[in-house]
Coordinates of C-alpha atoms in Angstrom, one line a residue:
Chain E
M1 CA 0.0 0.0 0.0
A2 CA 1.3 3.4 -0.9
L3 CA 0.1 7.0 -1.4
T4 CA 0.3 7.8 -5.1
K5 CA 0.3 11.2 -6.8
S6 CA -3.3 11.0 -7.8
E7 CA -4.4 10.1 -4.2
L8 CA -2.3 12.9 -2.9
I9 CA -4.1 15.3 -5.3
E10 CA -7.5 14.0 -4.1
R11 CA -6.5 14.5 -0.5
I12 CA -5.4 18.0 -1.0
A13 CA -8.5 18.8 -3.0
A14 CA -10.7 17.4 -0.3
R15 CA -9.0 19.6 2.3
Q16 CA -9.7 22.9 0.7
T17 CA -12.6 24.7 -1.0
Q18 CA -11.1 27.5 -3.0
L19 CA -9.4 25.7 -5.8
S20 CA -10.9 23.2 -8.2
P21 CA -9.6 19.6 -8.3
R22 CA -8.1 20.5 -11.7
D23 CA -6.2 23.4 -10.2
V24 CA -4.9 21.2 -7.4
E25 CA -3.8 18.6 -9.9
L26 CA -1.9 21.3 -11.9
A27 CA -0.4 22.7 -8.7
V28 CA 0.9 19.3 -7.5
K29 CA 2.3 18.5 -11.0
T30 CA 4.0 21.9 -11.2
M31 CA 5.6 21.5 -7.8
I32 CA 7.0 18.0 -8.6
E33 CA 8.2 19.2 -12.0
E34 CA 9.9 22.2 -10.4
M35 CA 11.7 19.9 -7.9
A36 CA 12.8 17.5 -10.6
N37 CA 14.0 20.5 -12.7
A38 CA 16.1 21.8 -9.8
L39 CA 17.9 18.5 -9.4
A40 CA 18.3 18.0 -13.2
D41 CA 20.0 21.4 -13.3
G42 CA 22.5 20.3 -10.6
G43 CA 20.8 22.3 -7.8
R44 CA 19.6 21.5 -4.3
I45 CA 16.1 21.6 -2.7
E46 CA 15.7 22.6 0.9
I47 CA 12.2 22.2 2.4
R48 CA 12.0 23.2 6.1
G49 CA 10.4 20.6 8.2
F50 CA 10.5 18.0 5.4
G51 CA 14.1 17.6 4.2
S52 CA 16.7 18.4 1.6
F53 CA 17.6 16.9 -1.7
S54 CA 21.0 17.2 -3.2
L55 CA 23.2 15.3 -5.7
H56 CA 25.9 12.8 -4.6
F57 CA 28.7 12.0 -7.0
R58 CA 29.4 8.4 -7.8
A59 CA 33.0 7.9 -8.8
P60 CA 33.9 6.2 -12.1
R61 CA 34.4 2.5 -11.6
V62 CA 35.0 -0.7 -13.5
G63 CA 31.9 -2.9 -13.5
R64 CA 31.2 -6.2 -15.0
N65 CA 28.6 -7.5 -17.4
P66 CA 26.9 -10.1 -15.2
K67 CA 26.2 -12.4 -18.2
T68 CA 29.6 -12.4 -19.9
G69 CA 31.8 -11.5 -17.0
A70 CA 33.5 -8.9 -19.3
S71 CA 34.6 -5.7 -17.5
V72 CA 33.0 -2.4 -18.5
E73 CA 34.2 1.0 -17.6
L74 CA 31.4 3.0 -15.9
H75 CA 31.8 6.8 -16.0
G76 CA 31.2 8.9 -12.9
K77 CA 27.7 10.1 -12.3
Y78 CA 25.4 12.1 -10.0
V79 CA 22.6 10.5 -8.1
P80 CA 19.8 12.3 -6.2
H81 CA 20.0 12.0 -2.4
F82 CA 17.4 12.9 0.2
K83 CA 18.1 13.8 3.8
P84 CA 14.9 13.9 6.0
G85 CA 14.5 17.0 8.1
K86 CA 14.0 17.1 11.8
E87 CA 10.2 17.3 11.9
L88 CA 9.8 14.4 9.4
R89 CA 12.4 12.3 11.3
E90 CA 10.7 12.9 14.6
R91 CA 7.1 12.4 13.5
V92 CA 7.9 9.1 11.7
N93 CA 9.9 7.8 14.7
L94 CA 7.3 9.0 17.2
A95 CA 4.6 7.0 15.4
L96 CA 6.9 3.9 15.7
E97 CA 7.4 4.5 19.5
E98 CA 3.7 5.0 20.1
A99 CA 2.9 1.8 18.2
A100 CA 5.5 -0.1 20.3
E101 CA 4.1 1.3 23.5
A102 CA 0.6 0.5 22.6
A103 CA 1.6 -3.1 21.7
S104 CA 3.4 -3.6 25.0
S105 CA 0.8 -2.0 27.3
E106 CA -2.3 -3.3 25.6
P107 CA -3.8 -6.6 26.8
S108 CA -4.2 -9.1 24.0
V109 CA -8.0 -9.2 24.5
R110 CA -9.7 -6.0 23.3
T111 CA -12.9 -4.8 24.9
G112 CA -15.7 -2.7 23.5
S113 CA -16.2 -0.9 20.2
Chain V
M1 CA 23.2 28.2 -7.2
T2 CA 20.9 28.7 -4.3
A3 CA 18.6 25.9 -3.2
L4 CA 14.9 25.6 -4.2
T5 CA 12.7 26.4 -1.2
K6 CA 9.0 26.4 -0.4
A7 CA 8.9 30.1 -1.2
D8 CA 10.2 29.4 -4.7
L9 CA 7.6 26.7 -5.2
A10 CA 4.8 29.1 -4.0
E11 CA 6.2 31.8 -6.4
R12 CA 6.0 29.4 -9.2
L13 CA 2.3 28.5 -8.5
F14 CA 1.6 32.2 -8.3
E15 CA 3.3 32.9 -11.7
E16 CA 2.3 29.8 -13.6
L17 CA -1.2 29.0 -12.3
G18 CA -2.3 32.3 -11.1
L19 CA -3.0 31.1 -7.5
N20 CA -2.9 34.1 -5.2
K21 CA 0.0 34.3 -2.8
R22 CA -1.9 32.9 0.2
E23 CA -3.4 30.0 -1.8
A24 CA 0.1 29.3 -3.3
K25 CA 1.7 29.2 0.2
E26 CA -1.0 27.0 1.6
M27 CA -0.8 24.6 -1.4
V28 CA 2.9 24.1 -0.8
E29 CA 2.4 23.5 2.9
M30 CA -0.5 21.0 2.2
F31 CA 1.6 19.1 -0.3
F32 CA 4.4 18.4 2.1
E33 CA 2.1 17.9 5.0
E34 CA 0.1 15.2 3.2
I35 CA 3.4 13.4 2.4
R36 CA 4.6 13.7 6.0
H37 CA 1.2 12.5 7.3
S38 CA 1.3 9.4 5.1
L39 CA 4.9 8.6 6.1
E40 CA 4.1 9.0 9.8
S41 CA 1.2 6.6 9.2
N42 CA 3.8 4.1 7.9
I43 CA 2.5 4.4 4.3
P44 CA 5.1 5.0 1.6
V45 CA 4.6 7.7 -1.0
K46 CA 5.1 7.2 -4.7
L47 CA 5.4 10.3 -6.9
S48 CA 5.7 9.2 -10.5
G49 CA 8.3 11.3 -12.4
F50 CA 10.1 12.0 -9.2
G51 CA 10.6 9.1 -6.8
N52 CA 9.4 7.0 -3.9
F53 CA 9.6 7.7 -0.2
D54 CA 9.9 4.4 1.7
L55 CA 10.1 3.5 5.4
R56 CA 12.6 1.2 7.0
D57 CA 12.4 -0.1 10.5
K58 CA 15.9 -0.3 12.0
S59 CA 16.5 -2.4 15.1
E60 CA 18.7 -1.3 18.0
R61 CA 22.4 -1.4 17.4
P62 CA 25.5 -0.6 19.3
G63 CA 26.8 2.9 18.9
R64 CA 29.4 5.2 20.4
N65 CA 29.6 8.8 21.5
P66 CA 32.2 10.1 19.1
K67 CA 33.5 12.7 21.6
T68 CA 33.8 10.5 24.7
G69 CA 34.1 7.1 23.1
E70 CA 31.4 5.9 25.5
E71 CA 29.3 3.0 24.2
I72 CA 25.6 3.9 23.9
P73 CA 23.0 1.8 22.1
I74 CA 21.3 3.4 19.1
T75 CA 17.7 2.8 19.8
A76 CA 15.3 1.1 17.3
R77 CA 13.9 3.6 14.9
R78 CA 11.9 4.1 11.7
V79 CA 13.6 6.1 9.0
V80 CA 12.5 7.6 5.7
T81 CA 14.5 6.7 2.6
F82 CA 14.1 8.2 -0.9
R83 CA 14.5 6.1 -4.1
P84 CA 14.6 8.4 -7.1
G85 CA 12.6 7.2 -10.1
Q86 CA 14.2 6.1 -13.4
K87 CA 13.3 9.4 -15.1
L88 CA 14.8 11.6 -12.4
K89 CA 17.9 9.4 -12.3
Q90 CA 18.4 9.7 -16.0
R91 CA 17.9 13.5 -16.0
V92 CA 20.4 13.9 -13.1
E93 CA 23.0 11.7 -14.9
A94 CA 22.5 13.8 -18.0
Y95 CA 23.6 16.9 -15.9
A96 CA 26.8 15.1 -15.0
G97 CA 27.4 14.6 -18.8
T98 CA 27.0 18.2 -19.6
K99 CA 29.3 19.3 -16.8
Q100 CA 32.3 17.2 -17.9

């Protein structure tokens, strides 16, 4: 199970009344496109409370064709990297801690509702 | 080059889609908040054309205070990882090509 772009658009649309679902869809697509463009141009993204995206360099190396075993020279390249921000780290981890606490304190038999 | 921020994204929504400044700012906040909310509910997020945010549960492991050398366990935790999509990876690699 995962949240997809179209579900994300639906959720945002449901949370506000001023913009049409079509506008929300365009807005989400524009934001994602803008973020991808920034990285494709070699830039960084810094979203407070969420995290930052940057490029990490992968040095050139000699790889191997797994089928033939022949060695292949692979050139150096950049790969996108994400570092979660403090709020995201804390909220994700807090949810885990709360789940663990609930599991340990809750009796195995549930009552009511 | 300076980093892309929430203010830049809002500015883009204002310029390109004609959202007013307040709507644009709220839209940017809602976008990241919905992603955070999903991740905190242990549900990964898949944004086609960009990448996937996944969750990994790490068990406790031995650690060390780098200053004092004292051994302290690193507690079990859940972390967010980002896996860039094929399209984004290719675009970023292409940047490396133009730079050389």
